[in-house]
Amino acid sequence: MVKKVGIGLLGLGTVGSGVYRILTERGKTLTQRAGVDVEVKGILVRNPAAGRRVTVEGGLLTTDPERILNNPDISIVVEVLGGEEPARTYIERALRAGKTVATANKEVIAKHGVELLGLAREQKVDLLFEASVAGGIPLLRPLQESLAGEDVEAVYGIVNGTTNYMLTAMDKEGLDFAEVLAAAQRKGYAEADPTADIAGHDAARKLAILASIAFNTQVPIDKVYCSGIEEITAADIAGARELGYVIKLLAIARRVEEGIEVRVHPALLPQGHPLSTVDGVYNAVMVQGWAVGTLMFYGAGAGQMPTGSAVVGDIIAAAKNLFSGLRGQPRVGFAPGVPVIPLEEVETRYYLRLRVVPEPGVLGVVTRLCSQEGVELVSLDIKNWGQDSANLIIRTQRVKEKAFRGALAALRKEARVHEVESYIRLEGED
Ligand code: HSE
């Protein structure tokens, strides 16, 4: 027998209109497949008269949140407003009112997931957020269900479409940062204020959620090291390509002996690495497990329909839980447990470009200064040997961050080193 469930949407922007389209255009299929008839009972919008991406049945739009949060006909609230507030407050109110919540909001979940999941458990309702990480790519549920028996060793990948689009365009079209940012904004990928994307905050929020699920522990957002792509230049990208690498903004969570490391930063990846060919607005996440080996999840990490698809998956799961009496049994606790290790203790390899005084002996000086700090070099190439300066392109062995910082400080003090032009972590080769 088909069961009816009323849902309320908070927001009808990009993701909200995707959810609405899927529910209305594919409703019959969803009913046949899941045995539930999902009916939208109300949609909170800022301005009912605004132009929309979808045609919405008259009478559903409201500017009054109470029509959703206090509506007894609504059992599932879908939060797709984005941003921290009022989204967090509405989610809390919906949970307190005994409603299940499905959200795409990575900022709210990364910052307030612990309290909100606790509240959902108390209220015996669900809080689902598949769409908050990597848009349409199923990741959180596979990690919690299909990989429930797995000992996850690492999750890493590309989880921000805007920066991946920008780095791809810089690489393929030789454009500089400001030009590609303007293009990304014209195409509607980057936000009007693109800071959260380019400074890595969006990726850091997604990584905090992903790592919390993968390692079944609480990874606080302020423990995620985050460095964006603002300082990546066309010269870095061309230099990387010459050496056989591409530059990507990576989100990495890895289990090590002392705890877990969680970091977002640009990195050089060898051209043959599976993530190196993930271009444009696409996302990809690799999961490394003790038994399963390495898996790769690839697809659209943002956008109306892909993200809408993930939200609708949550709505169906929530409806099934509702009718089977299984609400309020979240598989994730986000309980503190495994410590996040400080960045200084994280070990990785580095690419380093120096501008030096072109005199005999300078290579020896640079090698010695690095070695004194415990940084051993794997390769050292000389470029542009001129009258006043030369470039040295260095790749290091694996080294702890604190040792590398020591080497940087020593190089910056050395008179024969004009400038440390750039340094970028090097991943994907051990
Ligand atoms: N601004 C985000 C991105 C949207 O570019 O990936 C999806 O979270």
GROMACS .gro file of C-alpha atoms and ligand atoms in nm:
model
  438
    1MET     CA    1   0.000   0.000   0.000
    2VAL     CA    2   0.129   0.347  -0.090
    3LYS     CA    3   0.184   0.571   0.210
    4LYS     CA    4   0.166   0.948   0.189
    5VAL     CA    5   0.426   1.178   0.341
    6GLY     CA    6   0.413   1.557   0.352
    7ILE     CA    7   0.733   1.753   0.309
    8GLY     CA    8   0.821   2.119   0.346
    9LEU     CA    9   1.101   2.290   0.161
   10LEU     CA   10   1.305   2.566   0.323
   11GLY     CA   11   1.442   2.743   0.015
   12LEU     CA   12   1.381   2.722  -0.357
   13GLY     CA   13   1.716   2.827  -0.500
   14THR     CA   14   1.942   2.609  -0.711
   15VAL     CA   15   1.917   2.293  -0.500
   16GLY     CA   16   1.557   2.350  -0.386
   17SER     CA   17   1.431   2.380  -0.742
   18GLY     CA   18   1.618   2.059  -0.831
   19VAL     CA   19   1.447   1.878  -0.544
   20TYR     CA   20   1.107   2.016  -0.646
   21ARG     CA   21   1.157   1.913  -1.011
   22ILE     CA   22   1.260   1.558  -0.922
   23LEU     CA   23   0.969   1.516  -0.679
   24THR     CA   24   0.712   1.651  -0.922
   25GLU     CA   25   0.847   1.513  -1.251
   26ARG     CA   26   0.958   1.173  -1.121
   27GLY     CA   27   0.700   1.137  -0.846
   28LYS     CA   28   0.530   0.833  -0.998
   29THR     CA   29   0.853   0.638  -1.033
   30LEU     CA   30   0.950   0.726  -0.676
   31THR     CA   31   0.612   0.605  -0.552
   32GLN     CA   32   0.639   0.277  -0.744
   33ARG     CA   33   0.991   0.215  -0.629
   34ALA     CA   34   0.976   0.326  -0.270
   35GLY     CA   35   0.608   0.277  -0.191
   36VAL     CA   36   0.575   0.634  -0.066
   37ASP     CA   37   0.391   0.924  -0.218
   38VAL     CA   38   0.586   1.238  -0.133
   39GLU     CA   39   0.380   1.553  -0.139
   40VAL     CA   40   0.525   1.904  -0.111
   41LYS     CA   41   0.300   2.093   0.132
   42GLY     CA   42   0.483   2.425   0.150
   43ILE     CA   43   0.796   2.608   0.035
   44LEU     CA   44   0.963   2.889   0.227
   45VAL     CA   45   1.098   3.163  -0.004
   46ARG     CA   46   1.215   3.517   0.050
   47ASN     CA   47   1.013   3.668  -0.233
   48PRO     CA   48   0.719   3.475  -0.381
   49ALA     CA   49   0.710   3.707  -0.683
   50ALA     CA   50   1.075   3.641  -0.782
   51GLY     CA   51   1.158   3.466  -1.110
   52ARG     CA   52   1.205   3.087  -1.061
   53ARG     CA   53   1.382   2.799  -1.231
   54VAL     CA   54   1.070   2.588  -1.179
   55THR     CA   55   0.697   2.643  -1.206
   56VAL     CA   56   0.545   2.589  -0.865
   57GLU     CA   57   0.183   2.516  -0.788
   58GLY     CA   58   0.011   2.827  -0.658
   59GLY     CA   59  -0.038   2.850  -0.283
   60LEU     CA   60   0.271   2.648  -0.190
   61LEU     CA   61   0.506   2.945  -0.159
   62THR     CA   62   0.523   3.123   0.172
   63THR     CA   63   0.747   3.376   0.343
   64ASP     CA   64   0.639   3.248   0.685
   65PRO     CA   65   0.867   2.974   0.827
   66GLU     CA   66   0.588   2.873   1.070
   67ARG     CA   67   0.386   2.734   0.779
   68ILE     CA   68   0.658   2.472   0.742
   69LEU     CA   69   0.794   2.431   1.096
   70ASN     CA   70   0.453   2.427   1.267
   71ASN     CA   71   0.264   2.239   1.001
   72PRO     CA   72   0.127   1.906   1.131
   73ASP     CA   73   0.093   1.779   0.773
   74ILE     CA   74   0.469   1.802   0.723
   75SER     CA   75   0.683   1.515   0.857
   76ILE     CA   76   1.003   1.584   0.663
   77VAL     CA   77   1.164   1.928   0.637
   78VAL     CA   78   1.414   1.983   0.358
   79GLU     CA   79   1.660   2.262   0.434
   80VAL     CA   80   1.820   2.399   0.119
   81LEU     CA   81   1.868   2.764   0.215
   82GLY     CA   82   2.247   2.740   0.251
   83GLY     CA   83   2.450   2.954   0.493
   84GLU     CA   84   2.467   2.918   0.870
   85GLU     CA   85   2.168   3.126   0.981
   86PRO     CA   86   1.873   3.111   0.981
   87ALA     CA   87   1.927   2.757   0.844
   88ARG     CA   88   2.069   2.617   1.171
   89THR     CA   89   1.785   2.761   1.379
   90TYR     CA   90   1.520   2.626   1.140
   91ILE     CA   91   1.680   2.280   1.145
   92GLU     CA   92   1.685   2.283   1.524
   93ARG     CA   93   1.321   2.396   1.540
   94ALA     CA   94   1.211   2.131   1.291
   95LEU     CA   95   1.387   1.857   1.494
   96ARG     CA   96   1.234   1.987   1.818
   97ALA     CA   97   0.894   1.975   1.649
   98GLY     CA   98   0.950   1.604   1.584
   99LYS     CA   99   1.020   1.637   1.212
  100THR     CA  100   1.293   1.459   1.023
  101VAL     CA  101   1.531   1.693   0.840
  102ALA     CA  102   1.721   1.644   0.514
  103THR     CA  103   1.975   1.912   0.437
  104ALA     CA  104   2.243   1.998   0.182
  105ASN     CA  105   2.403   2.245   0.423
  106LYS     CA  106   2.772   2.164   0.480
  107GLU     CA  107   2.834   2.477   0.686
  108VAL     CA  108   2.564   2.391   0.941
  109ILE     CA  109   2.657   2.021   0.959
  110ALA     CA  110   3.032   2.085   0.982
  111LYS     CA  111   2.984   2.342   1.259
  112HIS     CA  112   2.679   2.212   1.445
  113GLY     CA  113   2.644   1.847   1.338
  114VAL     CA  114   2.723   1.712   1.685
  115GLU     CA  115   2.447   1.902   1.868
  116LEU     CA  116   2.194   1.858   1.589
  117LEU     CA  117   2.253   1.481   1.561
  118GLY     CA  118   2.223   1.456   1.939
  119LEU     CA  119   1.896   1.645   1.924
  120ALA     CA  120   1.767   1.424   1.640
  121ARG     CA  121   1.846   1.116   1.850
  122GLU     CA  122   1.667   1.265   2.152
  123GLN     CA  123   1.363   1.353   1.943
  124LYS     CA  124   1.367   1.011   1.773
  125VAL     CA  125   1.381   1.163   1.426
  126ASP     CA  126   1.639   1.158   1.147
  127LEU     CA  127   1.886   1.420   1.030
  128LEU     CA  128   2.024   1.330   0.687
  129PHE     CA  129   2.283   1.523   0.488
  130GLU     CA  130   2.415   1.320   0.194
  131ALA     CA  131   2.398   1.626  -0.033
  132SER     CA  132   2.629   1.827   0.194
  133VAL     CA  133   2.942   1.656   0.059
  134ALA     CA  134   3.024   1.637  -0.312
  135GLY     CA  135   2.670   1.718  -0.433
  136GLY     CA  136   2.526   1.430  -0.635
  137ILE     CA  137   2.797   1.175  -0.555
  138PRO     CA  138   2.673   0.911  -0.310
  139LEU     CA  139   2.942   0.907  -0.041
  140LEU     CA  140   2.809   0.928   0.313
  141ARG     CA  141   2.559   0.644   0.284
  142PRO     CA  142   2.806   0.409   0.105
  143LEU     CA  143   3.057   0.487   0.381
  144GLN     CA  144   2.802   0.415   0.655
  145GLU     CA  145   2.630   0.118   0.496
  146SER     CA  146   2.819  -0.058   0.217
  147LEU     CA  147   3.152   0.005   0.387
  148ALA     CA  148   3.027  -0.044   0.744
  149GLY     CA  149   3.264  -0.337   0.793
  150GLU     CA  150   3.560  -0.155   0.653
  151ASP     CA  151   3.856  -0.011   0.835
  152VAL     CA  152   3.896   0.315   0.644
  153GLU     CA  153   4.257   0.425   0.614
  154ALA     CA  154   4.211   0.740   0.406
  155VAL     CA  155   3.957   0.951   0.220
  156TYR     CA  156   4.087   1.216  -0.014
  157GLY     CA  157   3.988   1.396  -0.326
  158ILE     CA  158   3.851   1.700  -0.503
  159VAL     CA  159   3.539   1.830  -0.331
  160ASN     CA  160   3.506   2.185  -0.461
  161GLY     CA  161   3.387   2.231  -0.817
  162THR     CA  162   3.457   2.604  -0.844
  163THR     CA  163   3.828   2.579  -0.764
  164ASN     CA  164   3.865   2.268  -0.979
  165TYR     CA  165   3.708   2.456  -1.270
  166MET     CA  166   3.951   2.743  -1.210
  167LEU     CA  167   4.264   2.526  -1.184
  168THR     CA  168   4.161   2.332  -1.495
  169ALA     CA  169   4.110   2.654  -1.694
  170MET     CA  170   4.445   2.793  -1.573
  171ASP     CA  171   4.612   2.472  -1.685
  172LYS     CA  172   4.434   2.411  -2.017
  173GLU     CA  173   4.392   2.770  -2.131
  174GLY     CA  174   4.699   2.925  -1.966
  175LEU     CA  175   4.482   3.193  -1.799
  176ASP     CA  176   4.578   3.364  -1.473
  177PHE     CA  177   4.387   3.353  -1.145
  178ALA     CA  178   4.187   3.677  -1.183
  179GLU     CA  179   4.075   3.588  -1.538
  180VAL     CA  180   3.947   3.241  -1.445
  181LEU     CA  181   3.775   3.370  -1.134
  182ALA     CA  182   3.585   3.622  -1.346
  183ALA     CA  183   3.494   3.341  -1.591
  184ALA     CA  184   3.380   3.114  -1.306
  185GLN     CA  185   3.157   3.393  -1.174
  186ARG     CA  186   3.016   3.462  -1.523
  187LYS     CA  187   2.928   3.093  -1.561
  188GLY     CA  188   2.761   3.092  -1.220
  189TYR     CA  189   3.001   2.841  -1.057
  190ALA     CA  190   3.164   3.071  -0.806
  191GLU     CA  191   2.953   3.255  -0.552
  192ALA     CA  192   2.925   3.635  -0.580
  193ASP     CA  193   3.156   3.631  -0.276
  194PRO     CA  194   3.383   3.347  -0.380
  195THR     CA  195   3.594   3.340  -0.062
  196ALA     CA  196   3.449   3.016   0.078
  197ASP     CA  197   3.541   2.837  -0.242
  198ILE     CA  198   3.885   2.981  -0.324
  199ALA     CA  199   4.012   2.999   0.035
  200GLY     CA  200   3.924   2.631   0.080
  201HIS     CA  201   3.657   2.679   0.352
  202ASP     CA  202   3.387   2.501   0.152
  203ALA     CA  203   3.618   2.202   0.096
  204ALA     CA  204   3.724   2.207   0.464
  205ARG     CA  205   3.360   2.187   0.578
  206LYS     CA  206   3.298   1.895   0.345
  207LEU     CA  207   3.614   1.722   0.466
  208ALA     CA  208   3.517   1.764   0.833
  209ILE     CA  209   3.187   1.585   0.758
  210LEU     CA  210   3.345   1.320   0.538
  211ALA     CA  211   3.622   1.241   0.786
  212SER     CA  212   3.376   1.229   1.078
  213ILE     CA  213   3.173   0.966   0.892
  214ALA     CA  214   3.470   0.774   0.751
  215PHE     CA  215   3.649   0.749   1.086
  216ASN     CA  216   3.336   0.748   1.301
  217THR     CA  217   3.461   1.028   1.522
  218GLN     CA  218   3.409   1.400   1.562
  219VAL     CA  219   3.637   1.607   1.341
  220PRO     CA  220   3.583   1.969   1.450
  221ILE     CA  221   3.594   2.214   1.162
  222ASP     CA  222   3.854   2.430   1.339
  223LYS     CA  223   4.094   2.133   1.343
  224VAL     CA  224   4.095   2.106   0.963
  225TYR     CA  225   4.404   2.276   0.816
  226CYS     CA  226   4.289   2.488   0.527
  227SER     CA  227   4.482   2.673   0.260
  228GLY     CA  228   4.322   2.787  -0.066
  229ILE     CA  229   4.428   2.847  -0.425
  230GLU     CA  230   4.467   3.225  -0.408
  231GLU     CA  231   4.842   3.210  -0.446
  232ILE     CA  232   4.861   2.957  -0.728
  233THR     CA  233   4.995   3.125  -1.040
  234ALA     CA  234   5.003   3.028  -1.407
  235ALA     CA  235   5.383   2.986  -1.356
  236ASP     CA  236   5.325   2.725  -1.082
  237ILE     CA  237   5.089   2.533  -1.307
  238ALA     CA  238   5.323   2.546  -1.608
  239GLY     CA  239   5.621   2.448  -1.388
  240ALA     CA  240   5.426   2.156  -1.243
  241ARG     CA  241   5.326   2.037  -1.590
  242GLU     CA  242   5.686   2.047  -1.708
  243LEU     CA  243   5.776   1.809  -1.425
  244GLY     CA  244   5.481   1.578  -1.506
  245TYR     CA  245   5.233   1.703  -1.243
  246VAL     CA  246   4.900   1.886  -1.226
  247ILE     CA  247   4.787   2.111  -0.941
  248LYS     CA  248   4.458   2.030  -0.764
  249LEU     CA  249   4.294   2.157  -0.447
  250LEU     CA  250   4.288   1.838  -0.240
  251ALA     CA  251   4.094   1.750   0.072
  252ILE     CA  252   4.278   1.475   0.259
  253ALA     CA  253   4.188   1.278   0.571
  254ARG     CA  254   4.419   0.996   0.669
  255ARG     CA  255   4.451   0.768   0.968
  256VAL     CA  256   4.802   0.760   1.107
  257GLU     CA  257   4.937   0.598   1.422
  258GLU     CA  258   4.879   0.899   1.648
  259GLY     CA  259   4.534   0.994   1.518
  260ILE     CA  260   4.399   1.138   1.197
  261GLU     CA  261   4.529   1.416   0.976
  262VAL     CA  262   4.277   1.640   0.801
  263ARG     CA  263   4.391   1.904   0.556
  264VAL     CA  264   4.279   2.103   0.253
  265HIS     CA  265   4.545   2.260   0.032
  266PRO     CA  266   4.665   2.279  -0.326
  267ALA     CA  267   4.888   1.986  -0.418
  268LEU     CA  268   5.093   1.858  -0.709
  269LEU     CA  269   4.967   1.523  -0.834
  270PRO     CA  270   5.147   1.306  -1.090
  271GLN     CA  271   4.978   1.322  -1.430
  272GLY     CA  272   4.892   0.950  -1.418
  273HIS     CA  273   4.707   0.975  -1.084
  274PRO     CA  274   4.328   0.905  -1.114
  275LEU     CA  275   4.247   1.244  -0.956
  276SER     CA  276   4.470   1.432  -1.203
  277THR     CA  277   4.215   1.390  -1.484
  278VAL     CA  278   3.916   1.506  -1.278
  279ASP     CA  279   3.860   1.835  -1.455
  280GLY     CA  280   3.621   2.127  -1.461
  281VAL     CA  281   3.342   2.139  -1.204
  282TYR     CA  282   3.361   1.764  -1.137
  283ASN     CA  283   3.446   1.617  -0.797
  284ALA     CA  284   3.603   1.284  -0.709
  285VAL     CA  285   3.675   1.117  -0.377
  286MET     CA  286   3.898   0.818  -0.320
  287VAL     CA  287   3.837   0.589  -0.024
  288GLN     CA  288   4.113   0.360   0.088
  289GLY     CA  289   4.010   0.071   0.308
  290TRP     CA  290   4.202  -0.207   0.475
  291ALA     CA  291   4.004  -0.485   0.308
  292VAL     CA  292   3.843  -0.320   0.007
  293GLY     CA  293   4.154  -0.145  -0.128
  294THR     CA  294   4.108   0.183  -0.314
  295LEU     CA  295   3.768   0.301  -0.442
  296MET     CA  296   3.696   0.611  -0.644
  297PHE     CA  297   3.366   0.802  -0.642
  298TYR     CA  298   3.332   1.047  -0.930
  299GLY     CA  299   3.061   1.282  -1.055
  300ALA     CA  300   2.895   1.621  -1.036
  301GLY     CA  301   2.980   1.780  -0.704
  302ALA     CA  302   2.734   2.068  -0.736
  303GLY     CA  303   2.440   2.191  -0.939
  304GLN     CA  304   2.062   2.187  -0.934
  305MET     CA  305   1.980   1.832  -1.045
  306PRO     CA  306   2.281   1.634  -0.909
  307THR     CA  307   2.251   1.788  -0.562
  308GLY     CA  308   1.872   1.759  -0.584
  309SER     CA  309   1.917   1.388  -0.655
  310ALA     CA  310   2.114   1.339  -0.332
  311VAL     CA  311   1.850   1.528  -0.130
  312VAL     CA  312   1.567   1.322  -0.279
  313GLY     CA  313   1.759   1.003  -0.190
  314ASP     CA  314   1.759   1.126   0.171
  315ILE     CA  315   1.387   1.210   0.156
  316ILE     CA  316   1.305   0.856   0.042
  317ALA     CA  317   1.531   0.704   0.310
  318ALA     CA  318   1.367   0.929   0.571
  319ALA     CA  319   1.017   0.832   0.454
  320LYS     CA  320   1.101   0.463   0.473
  321ASN     CA  321   1.236   0.507   0.827
  322LEU     CA  322   0.924   0.700   0.921
  323PHE     CA  323   0.691   0.419   0.812
  324SER     CA  324   0.902   0.136   0.945
  325GLY     CA  325   0.935   0.298   1.287
  326LEU     CA  326   1.313   0.320   1.252
  327ARG     CA  327   1.347   0.693   1.292
  328GLY     CA  328   1.598   0.839   1.535
  329GLN     CA  329   1.862   0.573   1.504
  330PRO     CA  330   2.139   0.765   1.330
  331ARG     CA  331   2.436   0.551   1.239
  332VAL     CA  332   2.669   0.842   1.302
  333GLY     CA  333   2.745   0.986   1.639
  334PHE     CA  334   3.024   1.232   1.562
  335ALA     CA  335   3.147   1.144   1.911
  336PRO     CA  336   3.493   1.264   2.005
  337GLY     CA  337   3.739   0.980   1.994
  338VAL     CA  338   4.030   0.985   1.756
  339PRO     CA  339   4.250   1.295   1.796
  340VAL     CA  340   4.331   1.517   1.499
  341ILE     CA  341   4.708   1.550   1.480
  342PRO     CA  342   4.856   1.900   1.455
  343LEU     CA  343   4.976   2.013   1.113
  344GLU     CA  344   5.342   2.030   1.227
  345GLU     CA  345   5.335   1.653   1.269
  346VAL     CA  346   5.187   1.581   0.925
  347GLU     CA  347   5.432   1.420   0.685
  348THR     CA  348   5.431   1.488   0.314
  349ARG     CA  349   5.659   1.571   0.022
  350TYR     CA  350   5.714   1.920  -0.117
  351TYR     CA  351   5.777   2.101  -0.443
  352LEU     CA  352   5.978   2.418  -0.387
  353ARG     CA  353   6.080   2.694  -0.630
  354LEU     CA  354   6.360   2.931  -0.529
  355ARG     CA  355   6.516   3.232  -0.699
  356VAL     CA  356   6.885   3.232  -0.610
  357VAL     CA  357   7.212   3.415  -0.682
  358PRO     CA  358   7.362   3.237  -0.985
  359GLU     CA  359   7.703   3.154  -0.846
  360PRO     CA  360   7.901   2.832  -0.811
  361GLY     CA  361   7.828   2.664  -0.483
  362VAL     CA  362   7.472   2.788  -0.446
  363LEU     CA  363   7.331   2.438  -0.508
  364GLY     CA  364   7.550   2.303  -0.230
  365VAL     CA  365   7.437   2.580   0.006
  366VAL     CA  366   7.068   2.511  -0.059
  367THR     CA  367   7.112   2.134  -0.023
  368ARG     CA  368   7.305   2.177   0.304
  369LEU     CA  369   7.053   2.422   0.457
  370CYS     CA  370   6.768   2.182   0.381
  371SER     CA  371   6.957   1.880   0.506
  372GLN     CA  372   7.047   2.054   0.835
  373GLU     CA  373   6.674   2.087   0.903
  374GLY     CA  374   6.612   1.721   0.814
  375VAL     CA  375   6.479   1.788   0.464
  376GLU     CA  376   6.638   1.563   0.202
  377LEU     CA  377   6.603   1.643  -0.167
  378VAL     CA  378   6.484   1.396  -0.428
  379SER     CA  379   6.558   1.624  -0.725
  380LEU     CA  380   6.699   1.967  -0.792
  381ASP     CA  381   6.663   2.128  -1.137
  382ILE     CA  382   6.818   2.455  -1.250
  383LYS     CA  383   6.618   2.692  -1.472
  384ASN     CA  384   6.678   3.037  -1.620
  385TRP     CA  385   7.046   3.068  -1.515
  386GLY     CA  386   7.097   3.440  -1.586
  387GLN     CA  387   7.318   3.732  -1.485
  388ASP     CA  388   7.146   3.813  -1.156
  389SER     CA  389   6.932   3.516  -1.072
  390ALA     CA  390   6.851   3.154  -1.139
  391ASN     CA  391   6.558   2.932  -1.045
  392LEU     CA  392   6.597   2.611  -0.852
  393ILE     CA  393   6.312   2.361  -0.870
  394ILE     CA  394   6.328   2.115  -0.582
  395ARG     CA  395   6.132   1.803  -0.485
  396THR     CA  396   6.182   1.674  -0.132
  397GLN     CA  397   6.148   1.338   0.035
  398ARG     CA  398   5.865   1.283   0.283
  399VAL     CA  399   5.920   1.517   0.574
  400LYS     CA  400   5.727   1.651   0.872
  401GLU     CA  401   5.573   1.994   0.825
  402LYS     CA  402   5.777   2.138   1.116
  403ALA     CA  403   6.107   2.028   0.954
  404PHE     CA  404   6.002   2.178   0.622
  405ARG     CA  405   5.914   2.507   0.794
  406GLY     CA  406   6.262   2.505   0.951
  407ALA     CA  407   6.419   2.465   0.606
  408LEU     CA  408   6.205   2.748   0.466
  409ALA     CA  409   6.317   2.981   0.747
  410ALA     CA  410   6.683   2.891   0.689
  411LEU     CA  411   6.653   2.948   0.313
  412ARG     CA  412   6.482   3.285   0.367
  413LYS     CA  413   6.771   3.399   0.590
  414GLU     CA  414   7.040   3.294   0.341
  415ALA     CA  415   7.190   3.586   0.140
  416ARG     CA  416   7.236   3.374  -0.173
  417VAL     CA  417   6.862   3.297  -0.184
  418HIS     CA  418   6.680   3.597  -0.332
  419GLU     CA  419   6.334   3.456  -0.271
  420VAL     CA  420   6.129   3.145  -0.196
  421GLU     CA  421   5.894   3.189  -0.492
  422SER     CA  422   5.656   2.909  -0.407
  423TYR     CA  423   5.615   2.579  -0.228
  424ILE     CA  424   5.335   2.331  -0.281
  425ARG     CA  425   5.277   1.992  -0.121
  426LEU     CA  426   5.329   1.692  -0.342
  427GLU     CA  427   5.083   1.402  -0.310
  428GLY     CA  428   5.006   1.075  -0.482
  429GLU     CA  429   5.361   0.936  -0.502
  430ASP     CA  430   5.525   0.751  -0.219
  431HSE     N1  431   3.055   2.616  -0.428
  431HSE     C1  432   3.052   2.472  -0.416
  431HSE     C2  433   3.147   2.412  -0.518
  431HSE     C3  434   2.910   2.427  -0.440
  431HSE     O1  435   3.195   2.485  -0.605
  431HSE     O2  436   3.178   2.293  -0.511
  431HSE     C4  437   2.883   2.287  -0.397
  431HSE     O3  438   2.902   2.267  -0.263
   0.00000   0.00000   0.00000
